[in-house]
PDB file of C-alpha atoms in Angstrom:
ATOM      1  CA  UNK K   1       0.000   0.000   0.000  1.00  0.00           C
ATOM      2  CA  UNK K   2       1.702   3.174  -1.072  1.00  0.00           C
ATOM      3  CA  UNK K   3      -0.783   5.706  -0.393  1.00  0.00           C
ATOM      4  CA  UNK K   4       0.366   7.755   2.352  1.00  0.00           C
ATOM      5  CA  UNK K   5      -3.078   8.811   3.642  1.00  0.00           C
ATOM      6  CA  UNK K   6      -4.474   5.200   3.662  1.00  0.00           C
ATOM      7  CA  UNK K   7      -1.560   4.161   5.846  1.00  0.00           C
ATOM      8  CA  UNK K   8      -2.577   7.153   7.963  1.00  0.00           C
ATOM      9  CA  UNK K   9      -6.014   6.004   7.698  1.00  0.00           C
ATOM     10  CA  UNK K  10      -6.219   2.434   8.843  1.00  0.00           C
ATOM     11  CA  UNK K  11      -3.353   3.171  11.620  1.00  0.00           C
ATOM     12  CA  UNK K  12      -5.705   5.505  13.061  1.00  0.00           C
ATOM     13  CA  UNK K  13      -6.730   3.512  16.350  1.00  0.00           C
ATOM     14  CA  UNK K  14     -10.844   4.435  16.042  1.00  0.00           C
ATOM     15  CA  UNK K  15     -10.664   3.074  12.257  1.00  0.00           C
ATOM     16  CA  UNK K  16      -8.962  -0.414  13.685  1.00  0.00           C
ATOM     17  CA  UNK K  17     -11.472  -0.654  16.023  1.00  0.00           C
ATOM     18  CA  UNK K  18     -14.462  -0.323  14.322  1.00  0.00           C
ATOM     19  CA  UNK K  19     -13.027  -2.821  11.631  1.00  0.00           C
ATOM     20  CA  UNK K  20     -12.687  -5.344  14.315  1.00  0.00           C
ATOM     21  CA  UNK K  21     -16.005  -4.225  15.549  1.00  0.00           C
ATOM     22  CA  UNK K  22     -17.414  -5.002  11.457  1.00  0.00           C
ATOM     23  CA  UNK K  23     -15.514  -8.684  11.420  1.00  0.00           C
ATOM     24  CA  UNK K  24     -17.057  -9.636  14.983  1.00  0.00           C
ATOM     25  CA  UNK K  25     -20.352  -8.836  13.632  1.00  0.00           C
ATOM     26  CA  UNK K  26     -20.226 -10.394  10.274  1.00  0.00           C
ATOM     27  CA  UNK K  27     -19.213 -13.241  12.473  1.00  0.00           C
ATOM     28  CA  UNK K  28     -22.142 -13.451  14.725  1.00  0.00           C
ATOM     29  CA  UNK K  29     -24.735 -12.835  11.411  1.00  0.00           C
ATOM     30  CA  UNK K  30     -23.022 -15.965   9.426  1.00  0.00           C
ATOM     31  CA  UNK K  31     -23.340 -17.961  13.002  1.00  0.00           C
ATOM     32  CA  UNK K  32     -26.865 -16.859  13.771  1.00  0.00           C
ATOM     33  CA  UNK K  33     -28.833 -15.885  10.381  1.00  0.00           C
ATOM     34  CA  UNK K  34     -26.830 -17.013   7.789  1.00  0.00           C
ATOM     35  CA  UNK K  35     -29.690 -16.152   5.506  1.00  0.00           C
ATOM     36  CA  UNK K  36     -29.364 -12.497   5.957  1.00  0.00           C
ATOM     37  CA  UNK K  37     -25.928 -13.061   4.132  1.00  0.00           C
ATOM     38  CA  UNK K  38     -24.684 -13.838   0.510  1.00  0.00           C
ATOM     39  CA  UNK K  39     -22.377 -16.882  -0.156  1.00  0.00           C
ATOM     40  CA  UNK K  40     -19.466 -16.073   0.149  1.00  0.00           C
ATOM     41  CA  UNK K  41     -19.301 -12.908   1.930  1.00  0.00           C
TER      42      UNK K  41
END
């Protein structure tokens, strides 16, 4: 990645965060209504 404001960007502590808080929650959709979600996604 060579775009110095996208390194900025996800080394920015809020924007880590709130990815991990996106992956835990596609998590708990695939484990508890799958059929809200597309294969594959």
């Amino acid at each position: 990645m060579q775009n110095p404001e996208m390194l900025r960007t996800i080394s920015n502590p809020r924007v880590l965060e709130a990815f991990h808080q996106i992956h835990t929650g596609m998590d708990t959709l695939r484990r508890e209504a799958p059929q809200l979600l597309p294969p594959g996604l």
